[in-house]
PDB file of C-alpha atoms in Angstrom:
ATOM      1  CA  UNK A 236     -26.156  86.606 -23.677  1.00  0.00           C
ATOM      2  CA  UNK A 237     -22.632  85.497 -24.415  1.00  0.00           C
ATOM      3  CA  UNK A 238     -20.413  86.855 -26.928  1.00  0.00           C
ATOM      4  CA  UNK A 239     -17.113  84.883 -27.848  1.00  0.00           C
ATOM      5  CA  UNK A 240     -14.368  87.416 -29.141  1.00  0.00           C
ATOM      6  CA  UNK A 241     -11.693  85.705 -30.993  1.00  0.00           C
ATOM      7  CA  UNK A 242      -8.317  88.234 -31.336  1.00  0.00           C
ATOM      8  CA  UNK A 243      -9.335  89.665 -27.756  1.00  0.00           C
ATOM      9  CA  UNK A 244      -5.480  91.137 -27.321  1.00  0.00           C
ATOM     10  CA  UNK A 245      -5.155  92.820 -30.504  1.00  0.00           C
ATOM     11  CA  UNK A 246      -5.443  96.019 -31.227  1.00  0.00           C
ATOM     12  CA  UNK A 247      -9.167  96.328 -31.835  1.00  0.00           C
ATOM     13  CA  UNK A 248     -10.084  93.568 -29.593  1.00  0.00           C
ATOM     14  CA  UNK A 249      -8.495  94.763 -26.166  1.00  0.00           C
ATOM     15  CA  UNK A 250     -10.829  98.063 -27.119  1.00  0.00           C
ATOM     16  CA  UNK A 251     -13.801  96.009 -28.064  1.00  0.00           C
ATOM     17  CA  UNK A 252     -13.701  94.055 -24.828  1.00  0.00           C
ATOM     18  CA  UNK A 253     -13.796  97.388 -22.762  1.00  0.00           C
ATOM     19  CA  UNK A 254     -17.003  98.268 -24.349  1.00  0.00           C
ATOM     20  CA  UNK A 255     -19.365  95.158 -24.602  1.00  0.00           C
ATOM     21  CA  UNK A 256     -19.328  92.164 -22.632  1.00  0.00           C
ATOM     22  CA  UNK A 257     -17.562  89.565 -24.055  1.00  0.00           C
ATOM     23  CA  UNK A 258     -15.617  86.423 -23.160  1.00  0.00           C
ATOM     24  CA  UNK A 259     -12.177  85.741 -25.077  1.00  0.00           C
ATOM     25  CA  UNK A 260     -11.411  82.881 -27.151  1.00  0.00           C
ATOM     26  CA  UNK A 261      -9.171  81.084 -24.218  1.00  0.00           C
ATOM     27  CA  UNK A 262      -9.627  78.176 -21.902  1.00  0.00           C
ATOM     28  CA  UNK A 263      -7.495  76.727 -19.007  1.00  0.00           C
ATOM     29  CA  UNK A 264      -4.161  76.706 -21.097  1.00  0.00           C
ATOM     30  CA  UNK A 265      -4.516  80.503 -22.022  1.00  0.00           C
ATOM     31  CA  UNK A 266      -4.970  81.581 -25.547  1.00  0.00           C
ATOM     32  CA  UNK A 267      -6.752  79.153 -27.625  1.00  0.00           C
ATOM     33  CA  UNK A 268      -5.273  79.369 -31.406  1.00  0.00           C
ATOM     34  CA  UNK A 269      -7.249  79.125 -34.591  1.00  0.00           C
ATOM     35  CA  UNK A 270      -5.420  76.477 -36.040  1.00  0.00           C
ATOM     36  CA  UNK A 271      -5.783  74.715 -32.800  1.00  0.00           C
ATOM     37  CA  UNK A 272      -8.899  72.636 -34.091  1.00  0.00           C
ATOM     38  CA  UNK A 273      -9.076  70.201 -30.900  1.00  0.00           C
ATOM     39  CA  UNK A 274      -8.639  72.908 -28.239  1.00  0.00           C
ATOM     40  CA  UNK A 275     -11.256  75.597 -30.466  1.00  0.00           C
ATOM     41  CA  UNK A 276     -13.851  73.306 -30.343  1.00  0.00           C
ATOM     42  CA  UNK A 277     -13.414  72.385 -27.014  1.00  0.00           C
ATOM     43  CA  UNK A 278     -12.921  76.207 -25.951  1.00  0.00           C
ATOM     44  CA  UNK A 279     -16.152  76.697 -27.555  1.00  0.00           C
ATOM     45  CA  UNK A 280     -18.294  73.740 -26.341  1.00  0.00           C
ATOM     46  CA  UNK A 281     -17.170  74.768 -22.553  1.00  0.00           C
ATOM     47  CA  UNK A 282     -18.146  78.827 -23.384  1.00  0.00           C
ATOM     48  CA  UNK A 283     -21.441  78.201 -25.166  1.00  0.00           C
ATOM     49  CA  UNK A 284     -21.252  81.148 -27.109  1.00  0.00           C
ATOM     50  CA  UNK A 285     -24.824  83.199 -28.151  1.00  0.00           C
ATOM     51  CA  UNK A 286     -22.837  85.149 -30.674  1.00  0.00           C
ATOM     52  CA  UNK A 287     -19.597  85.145 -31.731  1.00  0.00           C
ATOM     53  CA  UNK A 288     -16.822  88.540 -32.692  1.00  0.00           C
ATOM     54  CA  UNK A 289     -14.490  87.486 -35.074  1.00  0.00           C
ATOM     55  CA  UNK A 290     -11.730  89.738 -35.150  1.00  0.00           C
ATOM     56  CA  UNK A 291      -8.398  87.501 -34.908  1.00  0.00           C
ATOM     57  CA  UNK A 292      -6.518  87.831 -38.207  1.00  0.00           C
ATOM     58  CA  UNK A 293      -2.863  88.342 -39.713  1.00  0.00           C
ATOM     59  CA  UNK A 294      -3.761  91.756 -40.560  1.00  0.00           C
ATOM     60  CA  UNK A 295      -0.522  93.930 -41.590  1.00  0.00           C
ATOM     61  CA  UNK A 296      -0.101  93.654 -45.245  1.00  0.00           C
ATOM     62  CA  UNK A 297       3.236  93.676 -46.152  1.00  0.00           C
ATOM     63  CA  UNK A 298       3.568  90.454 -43.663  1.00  0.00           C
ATOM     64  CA  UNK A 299       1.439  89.538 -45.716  1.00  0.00           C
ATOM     65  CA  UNK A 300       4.096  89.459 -48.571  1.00  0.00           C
ATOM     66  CA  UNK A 301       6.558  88.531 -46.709  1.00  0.00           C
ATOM     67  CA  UNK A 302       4.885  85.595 -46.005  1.00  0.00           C
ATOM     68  CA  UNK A 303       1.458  84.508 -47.579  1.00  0.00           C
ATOM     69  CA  UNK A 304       0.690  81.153 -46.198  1.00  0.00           C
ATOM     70  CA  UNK A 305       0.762  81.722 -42.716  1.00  0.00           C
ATOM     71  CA  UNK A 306      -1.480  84.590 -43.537  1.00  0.00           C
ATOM     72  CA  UNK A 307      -3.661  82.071 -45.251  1.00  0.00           C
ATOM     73  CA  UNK A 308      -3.699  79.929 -42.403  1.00  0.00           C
ATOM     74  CA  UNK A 309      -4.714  82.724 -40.087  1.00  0.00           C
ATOM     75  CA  UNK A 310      -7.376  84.226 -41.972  1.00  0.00           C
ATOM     76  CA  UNK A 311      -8.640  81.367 -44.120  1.00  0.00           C
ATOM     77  CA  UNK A 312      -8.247  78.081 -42.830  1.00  0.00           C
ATOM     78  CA  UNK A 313      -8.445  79.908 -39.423  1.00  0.00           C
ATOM     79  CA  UNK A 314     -12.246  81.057 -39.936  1.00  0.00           C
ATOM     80  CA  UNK A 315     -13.243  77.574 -41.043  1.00  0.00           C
ATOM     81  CA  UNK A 316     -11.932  76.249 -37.840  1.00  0.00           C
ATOM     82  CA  UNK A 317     -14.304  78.506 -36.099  1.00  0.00           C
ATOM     83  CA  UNK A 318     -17.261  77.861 -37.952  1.00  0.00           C
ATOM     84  CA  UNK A 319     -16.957  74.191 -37.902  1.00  0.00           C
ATOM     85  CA  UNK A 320     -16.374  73.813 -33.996  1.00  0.00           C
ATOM     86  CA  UNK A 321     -19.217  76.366 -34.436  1.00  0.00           C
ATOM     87  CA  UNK A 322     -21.320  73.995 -36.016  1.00  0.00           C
ATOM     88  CA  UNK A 323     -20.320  70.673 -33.999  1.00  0.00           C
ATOM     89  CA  UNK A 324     -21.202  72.054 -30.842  1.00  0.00           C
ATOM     90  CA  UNK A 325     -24.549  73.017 -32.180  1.00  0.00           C
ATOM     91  CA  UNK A 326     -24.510  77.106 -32.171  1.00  0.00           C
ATOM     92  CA  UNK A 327     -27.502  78.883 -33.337  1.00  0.00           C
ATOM     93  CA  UNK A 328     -26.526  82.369 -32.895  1.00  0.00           C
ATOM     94  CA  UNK A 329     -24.734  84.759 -34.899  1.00  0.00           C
ATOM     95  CA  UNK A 330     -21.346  85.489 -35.939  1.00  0.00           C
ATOM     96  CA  UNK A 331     -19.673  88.518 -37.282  1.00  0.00           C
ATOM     97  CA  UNK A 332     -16.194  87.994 -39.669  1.00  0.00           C
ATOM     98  CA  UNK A 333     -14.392  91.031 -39.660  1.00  0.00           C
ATOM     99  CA  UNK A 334     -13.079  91.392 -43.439  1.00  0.00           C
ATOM    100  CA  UNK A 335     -11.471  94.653 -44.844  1.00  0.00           C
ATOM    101  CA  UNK A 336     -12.136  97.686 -47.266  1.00  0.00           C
ATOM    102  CA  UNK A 337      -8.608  96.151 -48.700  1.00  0.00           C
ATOM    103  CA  UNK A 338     -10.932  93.499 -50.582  1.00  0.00           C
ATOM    104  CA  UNK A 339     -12.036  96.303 -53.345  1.00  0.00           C
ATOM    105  CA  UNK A 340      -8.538  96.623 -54.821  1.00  0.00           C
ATOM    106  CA  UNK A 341      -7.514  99.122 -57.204  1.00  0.00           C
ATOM    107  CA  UNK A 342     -11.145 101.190 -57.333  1.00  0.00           C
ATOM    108  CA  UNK A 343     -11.158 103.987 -60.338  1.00  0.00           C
ATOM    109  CA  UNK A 344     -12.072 107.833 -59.131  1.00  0.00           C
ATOM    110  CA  UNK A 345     -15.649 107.572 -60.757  1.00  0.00           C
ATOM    111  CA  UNK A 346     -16.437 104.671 -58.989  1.00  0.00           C
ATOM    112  CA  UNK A 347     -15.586 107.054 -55.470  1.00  0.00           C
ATOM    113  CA  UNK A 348     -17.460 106.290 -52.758  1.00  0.00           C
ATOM    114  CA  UNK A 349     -17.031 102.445 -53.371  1.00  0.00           C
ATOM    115  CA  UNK A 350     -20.626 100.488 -52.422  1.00  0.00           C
ATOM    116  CA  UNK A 351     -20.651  97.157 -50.806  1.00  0.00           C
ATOM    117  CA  UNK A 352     -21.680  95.730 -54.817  1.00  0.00           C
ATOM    118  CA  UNK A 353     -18.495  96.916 -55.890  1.00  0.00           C
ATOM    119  CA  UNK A 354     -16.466  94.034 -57.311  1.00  0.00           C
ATOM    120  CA  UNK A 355     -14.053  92.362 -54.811  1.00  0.00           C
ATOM    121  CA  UNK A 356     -10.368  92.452 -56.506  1.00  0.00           C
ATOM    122  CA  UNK A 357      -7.617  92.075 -54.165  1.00  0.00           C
ATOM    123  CA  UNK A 358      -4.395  92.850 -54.370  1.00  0.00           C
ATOM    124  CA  UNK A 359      -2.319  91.377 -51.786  1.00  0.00           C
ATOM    125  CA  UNK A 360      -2.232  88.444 -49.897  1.00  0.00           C
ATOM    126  CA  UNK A 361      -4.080  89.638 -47.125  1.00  0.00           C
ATOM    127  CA  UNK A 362      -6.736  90.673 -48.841  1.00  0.00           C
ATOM    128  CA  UNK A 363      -7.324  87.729 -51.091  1.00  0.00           C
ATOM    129  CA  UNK A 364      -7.296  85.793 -47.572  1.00  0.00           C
ATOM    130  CA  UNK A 365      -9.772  88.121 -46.823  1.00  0.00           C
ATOM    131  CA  UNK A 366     -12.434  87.754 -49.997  1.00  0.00           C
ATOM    132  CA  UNK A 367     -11.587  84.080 -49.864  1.00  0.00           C
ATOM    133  CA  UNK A 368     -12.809  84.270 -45.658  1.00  0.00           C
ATOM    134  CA  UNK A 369     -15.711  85.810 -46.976  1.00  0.00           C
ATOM    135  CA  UNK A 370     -17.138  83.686 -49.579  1.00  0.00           C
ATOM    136  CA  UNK A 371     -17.188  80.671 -46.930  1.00  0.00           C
ATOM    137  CA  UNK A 372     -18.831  83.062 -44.584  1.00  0.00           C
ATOM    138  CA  UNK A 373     -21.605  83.505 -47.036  1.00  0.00           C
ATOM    139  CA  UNK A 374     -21.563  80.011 -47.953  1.00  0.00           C
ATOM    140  CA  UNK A 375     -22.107  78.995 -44.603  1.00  0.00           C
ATOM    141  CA  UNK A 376     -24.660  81.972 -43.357  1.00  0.00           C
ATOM    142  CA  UNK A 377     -27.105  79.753 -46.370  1.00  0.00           C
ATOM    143  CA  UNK A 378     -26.453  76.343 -45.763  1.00  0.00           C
ATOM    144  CA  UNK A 379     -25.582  76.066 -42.268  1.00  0.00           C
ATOM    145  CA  UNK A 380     -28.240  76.339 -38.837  1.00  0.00           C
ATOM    146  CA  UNK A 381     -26.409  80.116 -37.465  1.00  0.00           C
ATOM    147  CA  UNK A 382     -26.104  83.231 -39.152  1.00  0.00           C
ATOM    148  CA  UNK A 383     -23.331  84.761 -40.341  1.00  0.00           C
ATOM    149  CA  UNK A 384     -22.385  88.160 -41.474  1.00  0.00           C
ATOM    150  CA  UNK A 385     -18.888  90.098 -42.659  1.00  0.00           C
ATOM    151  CA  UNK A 386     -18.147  93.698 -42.119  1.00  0.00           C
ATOM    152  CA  UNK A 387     -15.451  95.634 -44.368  1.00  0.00           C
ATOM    153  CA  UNK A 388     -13.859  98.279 -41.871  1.00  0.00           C
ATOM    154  CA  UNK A 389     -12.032 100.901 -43.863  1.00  0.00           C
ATOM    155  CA  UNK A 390      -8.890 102.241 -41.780  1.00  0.00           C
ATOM    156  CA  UNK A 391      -9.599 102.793 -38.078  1.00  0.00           C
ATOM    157  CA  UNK A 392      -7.198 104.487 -36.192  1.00  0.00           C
ATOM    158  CA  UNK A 393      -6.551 105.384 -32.140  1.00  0.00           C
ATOM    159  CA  UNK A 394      -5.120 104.747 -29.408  1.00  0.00           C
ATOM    160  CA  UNK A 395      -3.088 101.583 -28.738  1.00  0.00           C
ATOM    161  CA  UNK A 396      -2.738 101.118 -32.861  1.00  0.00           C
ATOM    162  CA  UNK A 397       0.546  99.415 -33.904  1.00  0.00           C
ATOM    163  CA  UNK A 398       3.225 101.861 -35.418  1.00  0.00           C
ATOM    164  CA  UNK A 399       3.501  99.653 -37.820  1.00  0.00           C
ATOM    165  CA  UNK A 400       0.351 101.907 -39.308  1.00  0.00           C
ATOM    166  CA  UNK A 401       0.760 104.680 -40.635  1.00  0.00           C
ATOM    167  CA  UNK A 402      -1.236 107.566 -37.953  1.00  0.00           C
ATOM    168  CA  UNK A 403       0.136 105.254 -35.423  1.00  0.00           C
ATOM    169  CA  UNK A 404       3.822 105.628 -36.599  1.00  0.00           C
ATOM    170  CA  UNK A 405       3.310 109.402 -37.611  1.00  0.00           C
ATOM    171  CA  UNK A 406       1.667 109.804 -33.663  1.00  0.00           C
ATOM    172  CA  UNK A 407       4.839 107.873 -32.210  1.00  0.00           C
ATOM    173  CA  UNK A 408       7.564 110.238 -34.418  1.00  0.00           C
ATOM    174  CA  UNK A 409       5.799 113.074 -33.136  1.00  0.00           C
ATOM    175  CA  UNK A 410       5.768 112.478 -29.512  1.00  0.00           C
ATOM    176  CA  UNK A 411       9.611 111.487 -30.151  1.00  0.00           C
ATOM    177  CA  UNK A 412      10.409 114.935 -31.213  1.00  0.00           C
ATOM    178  CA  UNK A 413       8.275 116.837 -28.580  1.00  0.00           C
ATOM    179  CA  UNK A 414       9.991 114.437 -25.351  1.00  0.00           C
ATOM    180  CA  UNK A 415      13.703 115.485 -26.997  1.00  0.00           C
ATOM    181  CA  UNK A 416      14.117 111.612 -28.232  1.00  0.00           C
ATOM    182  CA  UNK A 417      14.723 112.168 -31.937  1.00  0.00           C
ATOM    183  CA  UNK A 418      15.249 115.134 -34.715  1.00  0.00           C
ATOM    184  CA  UNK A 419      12.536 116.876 -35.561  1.00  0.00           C
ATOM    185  CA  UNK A 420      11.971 115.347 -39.009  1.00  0.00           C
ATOM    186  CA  UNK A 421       9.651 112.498 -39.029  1.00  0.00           C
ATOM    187  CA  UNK A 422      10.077 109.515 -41.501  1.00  0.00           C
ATOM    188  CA  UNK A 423       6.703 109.392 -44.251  1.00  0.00           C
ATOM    189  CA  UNK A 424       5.763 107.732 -47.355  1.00  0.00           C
ATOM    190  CA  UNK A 425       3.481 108.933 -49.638  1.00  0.00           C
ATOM    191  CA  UNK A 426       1.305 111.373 -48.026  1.00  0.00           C
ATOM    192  CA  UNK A 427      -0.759 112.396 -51.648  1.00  0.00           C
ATOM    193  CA  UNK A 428      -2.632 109.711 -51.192  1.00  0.00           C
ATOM    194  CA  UNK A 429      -6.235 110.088 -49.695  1.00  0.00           C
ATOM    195  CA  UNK A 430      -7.632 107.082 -47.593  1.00  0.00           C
ATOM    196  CA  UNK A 431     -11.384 107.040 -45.699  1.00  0.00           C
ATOM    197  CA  UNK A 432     -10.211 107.236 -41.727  1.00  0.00           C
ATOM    198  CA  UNK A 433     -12.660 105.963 -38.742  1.00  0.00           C
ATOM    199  CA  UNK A 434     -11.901 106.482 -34.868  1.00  0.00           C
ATOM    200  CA  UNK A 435     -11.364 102.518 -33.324  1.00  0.00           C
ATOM    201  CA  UNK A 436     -14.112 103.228 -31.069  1.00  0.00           C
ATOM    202  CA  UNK A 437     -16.611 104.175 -33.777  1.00  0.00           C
ATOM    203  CA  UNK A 438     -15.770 100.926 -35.545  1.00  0.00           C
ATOM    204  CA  UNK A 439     -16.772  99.044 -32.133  1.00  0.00           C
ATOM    205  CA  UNK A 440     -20.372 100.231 -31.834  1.00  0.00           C
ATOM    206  CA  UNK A 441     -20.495  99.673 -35.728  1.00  0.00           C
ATOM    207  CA  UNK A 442     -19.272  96.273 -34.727  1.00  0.00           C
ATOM    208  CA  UNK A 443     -21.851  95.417 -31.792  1.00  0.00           C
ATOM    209  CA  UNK A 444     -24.836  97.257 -33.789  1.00  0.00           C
ATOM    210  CA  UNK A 445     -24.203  94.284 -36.353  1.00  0.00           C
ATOM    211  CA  UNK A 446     -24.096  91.506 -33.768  1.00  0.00           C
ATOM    212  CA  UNK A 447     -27.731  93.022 -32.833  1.00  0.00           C
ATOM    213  CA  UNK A 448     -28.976  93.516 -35.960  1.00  0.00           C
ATOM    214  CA  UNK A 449     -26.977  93.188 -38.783  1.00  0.00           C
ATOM    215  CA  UNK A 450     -28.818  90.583 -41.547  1.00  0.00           C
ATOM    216  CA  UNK A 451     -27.484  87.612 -42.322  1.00  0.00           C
ATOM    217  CA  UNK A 452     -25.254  86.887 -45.138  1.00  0.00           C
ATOM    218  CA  UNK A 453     -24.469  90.649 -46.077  1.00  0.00           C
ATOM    219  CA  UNK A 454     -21.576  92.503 -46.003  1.00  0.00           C
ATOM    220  CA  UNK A 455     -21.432  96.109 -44.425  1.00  0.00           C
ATOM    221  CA  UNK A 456     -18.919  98.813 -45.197  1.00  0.00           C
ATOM    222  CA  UNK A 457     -17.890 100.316 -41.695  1.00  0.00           C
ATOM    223  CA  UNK A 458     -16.097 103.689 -42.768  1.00  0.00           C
ATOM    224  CA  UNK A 459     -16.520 107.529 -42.501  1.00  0.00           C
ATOM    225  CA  UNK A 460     -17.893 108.279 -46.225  1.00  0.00           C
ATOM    226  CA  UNK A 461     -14.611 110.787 -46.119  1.00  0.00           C
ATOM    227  CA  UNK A 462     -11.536 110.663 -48.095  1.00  0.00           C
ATOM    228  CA  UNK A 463      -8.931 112.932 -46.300  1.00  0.00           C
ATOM    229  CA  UNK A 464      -5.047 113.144 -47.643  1.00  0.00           C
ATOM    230  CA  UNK A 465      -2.246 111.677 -45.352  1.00  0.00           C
ATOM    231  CA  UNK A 466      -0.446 114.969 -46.000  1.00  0.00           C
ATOM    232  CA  UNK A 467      -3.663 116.676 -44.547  1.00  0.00           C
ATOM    233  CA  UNK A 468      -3.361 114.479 -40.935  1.00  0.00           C
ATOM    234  CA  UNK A 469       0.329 114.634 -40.381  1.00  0.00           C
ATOM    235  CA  UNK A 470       0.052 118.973 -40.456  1.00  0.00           C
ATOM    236  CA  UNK A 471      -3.434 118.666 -37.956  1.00  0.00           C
ATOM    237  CA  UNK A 472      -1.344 115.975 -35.630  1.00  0.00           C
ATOM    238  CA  UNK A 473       1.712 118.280 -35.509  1.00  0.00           C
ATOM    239  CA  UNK A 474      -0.569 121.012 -34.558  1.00  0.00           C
ATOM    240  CA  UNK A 475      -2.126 119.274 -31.926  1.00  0.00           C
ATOM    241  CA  UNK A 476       1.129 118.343 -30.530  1.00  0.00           C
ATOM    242  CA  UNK A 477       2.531 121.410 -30.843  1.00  0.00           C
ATOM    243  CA  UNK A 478       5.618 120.187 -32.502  1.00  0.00           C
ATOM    244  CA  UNK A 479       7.597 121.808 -35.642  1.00  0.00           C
ATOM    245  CA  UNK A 480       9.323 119.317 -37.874  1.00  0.00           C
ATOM    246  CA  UNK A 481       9.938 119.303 -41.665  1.00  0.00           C
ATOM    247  CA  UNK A 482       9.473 115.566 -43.387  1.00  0.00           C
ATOM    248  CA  UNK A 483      11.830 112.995 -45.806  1.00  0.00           C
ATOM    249  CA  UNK A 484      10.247 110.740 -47.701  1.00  0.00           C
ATOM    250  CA  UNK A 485      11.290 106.773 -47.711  1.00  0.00           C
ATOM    251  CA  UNK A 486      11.332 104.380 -51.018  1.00  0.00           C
ATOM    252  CA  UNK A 487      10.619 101.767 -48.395  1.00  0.00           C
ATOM    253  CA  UNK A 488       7.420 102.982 -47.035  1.00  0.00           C
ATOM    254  CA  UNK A 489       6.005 103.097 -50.116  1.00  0.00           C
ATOM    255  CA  UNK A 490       3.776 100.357 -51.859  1.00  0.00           C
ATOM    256  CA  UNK A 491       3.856  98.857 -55.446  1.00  0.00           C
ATOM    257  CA  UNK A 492       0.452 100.058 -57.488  1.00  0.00           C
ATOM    258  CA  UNK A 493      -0.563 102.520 -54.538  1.00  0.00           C
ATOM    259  CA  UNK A 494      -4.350 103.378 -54.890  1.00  0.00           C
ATOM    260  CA  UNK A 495      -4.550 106.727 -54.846  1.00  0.00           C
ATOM    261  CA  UNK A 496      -7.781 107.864 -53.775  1.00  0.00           C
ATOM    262  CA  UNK A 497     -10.155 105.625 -51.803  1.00  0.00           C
ATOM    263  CA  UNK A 498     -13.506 106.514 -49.408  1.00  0.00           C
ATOM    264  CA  UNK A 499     -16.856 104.560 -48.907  1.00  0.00           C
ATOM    265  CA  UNK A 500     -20.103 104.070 -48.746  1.00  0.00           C
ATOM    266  CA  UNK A 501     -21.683 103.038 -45.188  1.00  0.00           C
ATOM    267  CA  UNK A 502     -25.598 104.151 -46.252  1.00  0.00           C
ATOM    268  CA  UNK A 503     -26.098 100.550 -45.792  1.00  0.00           C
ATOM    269  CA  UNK A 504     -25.059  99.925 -42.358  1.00  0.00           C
ATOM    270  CA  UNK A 505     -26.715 103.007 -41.777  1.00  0.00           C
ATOM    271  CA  UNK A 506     -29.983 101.832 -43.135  1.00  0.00           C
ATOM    272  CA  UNK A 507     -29.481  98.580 -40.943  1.00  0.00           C
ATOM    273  CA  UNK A 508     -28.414  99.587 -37.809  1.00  0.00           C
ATOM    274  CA  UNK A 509     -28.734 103.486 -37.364  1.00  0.00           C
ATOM    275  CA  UNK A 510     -24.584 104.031 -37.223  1.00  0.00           C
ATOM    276  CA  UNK A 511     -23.071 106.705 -38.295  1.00  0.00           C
ATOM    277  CA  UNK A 512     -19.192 108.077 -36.864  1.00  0.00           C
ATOM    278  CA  UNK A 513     -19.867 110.307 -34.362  1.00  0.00           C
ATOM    279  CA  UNK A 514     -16.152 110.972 -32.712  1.00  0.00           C
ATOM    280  CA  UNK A 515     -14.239 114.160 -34.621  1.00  0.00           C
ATOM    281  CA  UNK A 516     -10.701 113.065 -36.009  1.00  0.00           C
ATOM    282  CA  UNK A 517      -8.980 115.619 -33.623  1.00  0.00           C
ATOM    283  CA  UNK A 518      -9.916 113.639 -30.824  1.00  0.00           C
ATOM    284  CA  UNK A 519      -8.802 110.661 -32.743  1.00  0.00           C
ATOM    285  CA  UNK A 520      -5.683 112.397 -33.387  1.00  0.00           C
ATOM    286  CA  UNK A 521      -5.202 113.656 -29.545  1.00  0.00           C
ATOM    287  CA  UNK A 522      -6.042 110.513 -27.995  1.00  0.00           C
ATOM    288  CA  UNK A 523      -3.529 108.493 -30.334  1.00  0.00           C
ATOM    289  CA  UNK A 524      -0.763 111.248 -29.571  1.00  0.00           C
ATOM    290  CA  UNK A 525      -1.700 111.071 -25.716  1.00  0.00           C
ATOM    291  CA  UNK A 526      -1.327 106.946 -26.378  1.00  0.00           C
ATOM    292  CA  UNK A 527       2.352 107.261 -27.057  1.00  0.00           C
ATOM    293  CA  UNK A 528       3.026 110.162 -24.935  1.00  0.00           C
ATOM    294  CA  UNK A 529       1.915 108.003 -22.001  1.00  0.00           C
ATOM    295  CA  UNK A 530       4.094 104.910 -23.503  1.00  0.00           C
ATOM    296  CA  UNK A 531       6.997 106.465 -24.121  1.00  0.00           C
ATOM    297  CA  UNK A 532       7.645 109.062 -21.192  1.00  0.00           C
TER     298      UNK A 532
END
C-alpha cells in the first residue's frame, strides 16, 4: 500500500510522515509543486499512489488577506491539479482533502457544538478557498472512478507549530522569558475568545483512520468537542513552564468580526472510524513548550 502525502514538510505533514508510511509528493528535481501540472502528473504516474494525503495548502489566514489569489491558486486550482493527474494516470484509490473548521464562519452560541450539516459560510479568503476545494472534492468523489473524502480539522496544536499561531507564539514568548531572552510580559490578542483545541498527533490518527475507512464523499469534523478560552491556556502554559509574566494586549493581533465562541461535533468520525482525542492538553502544552525550549537554547 502506497500513500502519496502532498505538503510532507509542513507542519502537520513532517508529523504525519513519522507516523504512517507515506511517500512525499517529490520526484528527481525535489519538491514537486501543485501548480506544477506537467511535473504532478508525472510525480504521480512514477509513485503509483494507492491512496493519497492531501495536506499541502496556504493555510495562515491573514496571508490569506494579504494576498488572496495565490491562496486560491494553492488551495483551489492546486487540488484540481491533483485530482486530474489523479485521474489521467488511472488511480482507483482514495484520497483525503484536508479542509478546515474555518469553513463554518460566524456560527451563533445555540448552534454550539457546530455538526458537519451546518451551513458552510466563510469568511476569509482562506476559507472560501477552502469550501470552494471542497465542493470539487465532492463533485469528483460522484462522478469520477476514486473516492474522495474532506476532513474539517478544528485547531491542532504541538510541537513544531509555526509562531505565527497563536499556542505556538504564546509557547515561544514563554520559553523567551524563562532562558532570560525577553521581559517577562508576553505579547496576546484577544484571549476571551474560546476555540475547540486538538493535539497534532491526535489529528494524524484521525487523519489515517479516514484513509482506512472514512466513506466517500463526506466530510468529517476532526476536533475535541471542547471549547476552552485562550485566556484559560496561556495561565496552564505559564504554569507548566514555571514562568511569571503579566500580559499587553495588541490592536494588531486582533481580527475583524472575531467569532467568539466556537467547538464541534466529531460523533461522526466517531461513528465511522472509532476516534476519539486521547492525548491531555498538558502534554500538548509541555511538548510545544519543550519544542521551543529545544529551538531556541
Amino acid at each position: 500500500m502506497t500513500v502519496l502525502l502532498t505538503g510532507y514538510d509542513g507542519f502537520v505533514g513532517s508529523l504525519f510522515r513519522e507516523e504512517v508510511p507515506c511517500v512525499p509528493l517529490s520526484d528527481e528535481y525535489g519538491k514537486v509543486d501543485l501548480r506544477e501540472s506537467t511535473r504532478l502528473r508525472a510525480a504521480i504516474e512514477n509513485i503509483k499512489p494507492d491512496f493519497v494525503m492531501h495536506l499541502a495548502a496556504q493555510s495562515f489566514v491573514p496571508e490569506s488577506f494579504f494576498d488572496p489569489m495565490t491562496t486560491y491558486d494553492i488551495n483551489f486550482t492546486g487540488t484540481f491539479n491533483l485530482l486530474s493527474a489523479l485521474k489521467n494516470v488511472g488511480f482507483q484509490g482514495k484520497m483525503l482533502f484536508v479542509s478546515s473548521g474555518d469553513t463554518y464562519g460566524l456560527v451563533s452560541s445555540e448552534c454550539l457544538p457546530v455538526g458537519e450539516n451546518h451551513p458552510l459560510k466563510p469568511r476569509s479568503p482562506y476559507a472560501v478557498s477552502k469550501v470552494a476545494a471542497e465542493a470539487l472534492c465532492y463533485q469528483w468523489s460522484q462522478t469520477e472512478s476514486f473516492e474522495v473524502i474532506s476532513a474539517r480539522p478544528f485547531n491542532h496544536i504541538g510541537p513544531r507549530q509555526s509562531e505565527e499561531f497563536v499556542v505556538s507564539d504564546f509557547a515561544k514568548q514563554i520559553v523567551e522569558i524563562k532562558l532570560g531572552l525577553r521581559d517577562p510580559v508576553l505579547d496576546v490578542g484577544d484571549v476571551g475568545v474560546t476555540r475547540d483545541f486538538t493535539d497534532v498527533r491526535d489529528v494524524i490518527r484521525a487523519y489515517a483512520l479516514l484513509l482506512e475507512k472514512g466513506q466517500n464523499g463526506e466530510a468529517y469534523n476532526i476536533c475535541s468537542g471542547k471549547e476552552r478560552t485562550i485566556h484559560s491556556l496561556l495561565l496552564l502554559m505559564l504554569k507548566l513552564a514555571q514562568v511569571e509574566a503579566s500580559w499587553q494586549q495588541d490592536s494588531s493581533r486582533f481580527r475583524l468580526s472575531e467569532q467568539r465562541r466556537i467547538y464541534g461535533d466529531f460523533s461522526k468520525l466517531r461513528a465511522h472510524t472509532g476516534w476519539s482525542p486521547v492525548i491531555p492538553v498538558e502534554k500538548t502544552l509541555l511538548d510545544t513548550l519543550g519544542y521551543w525550549e529545544k529551538m531556541l537554547s
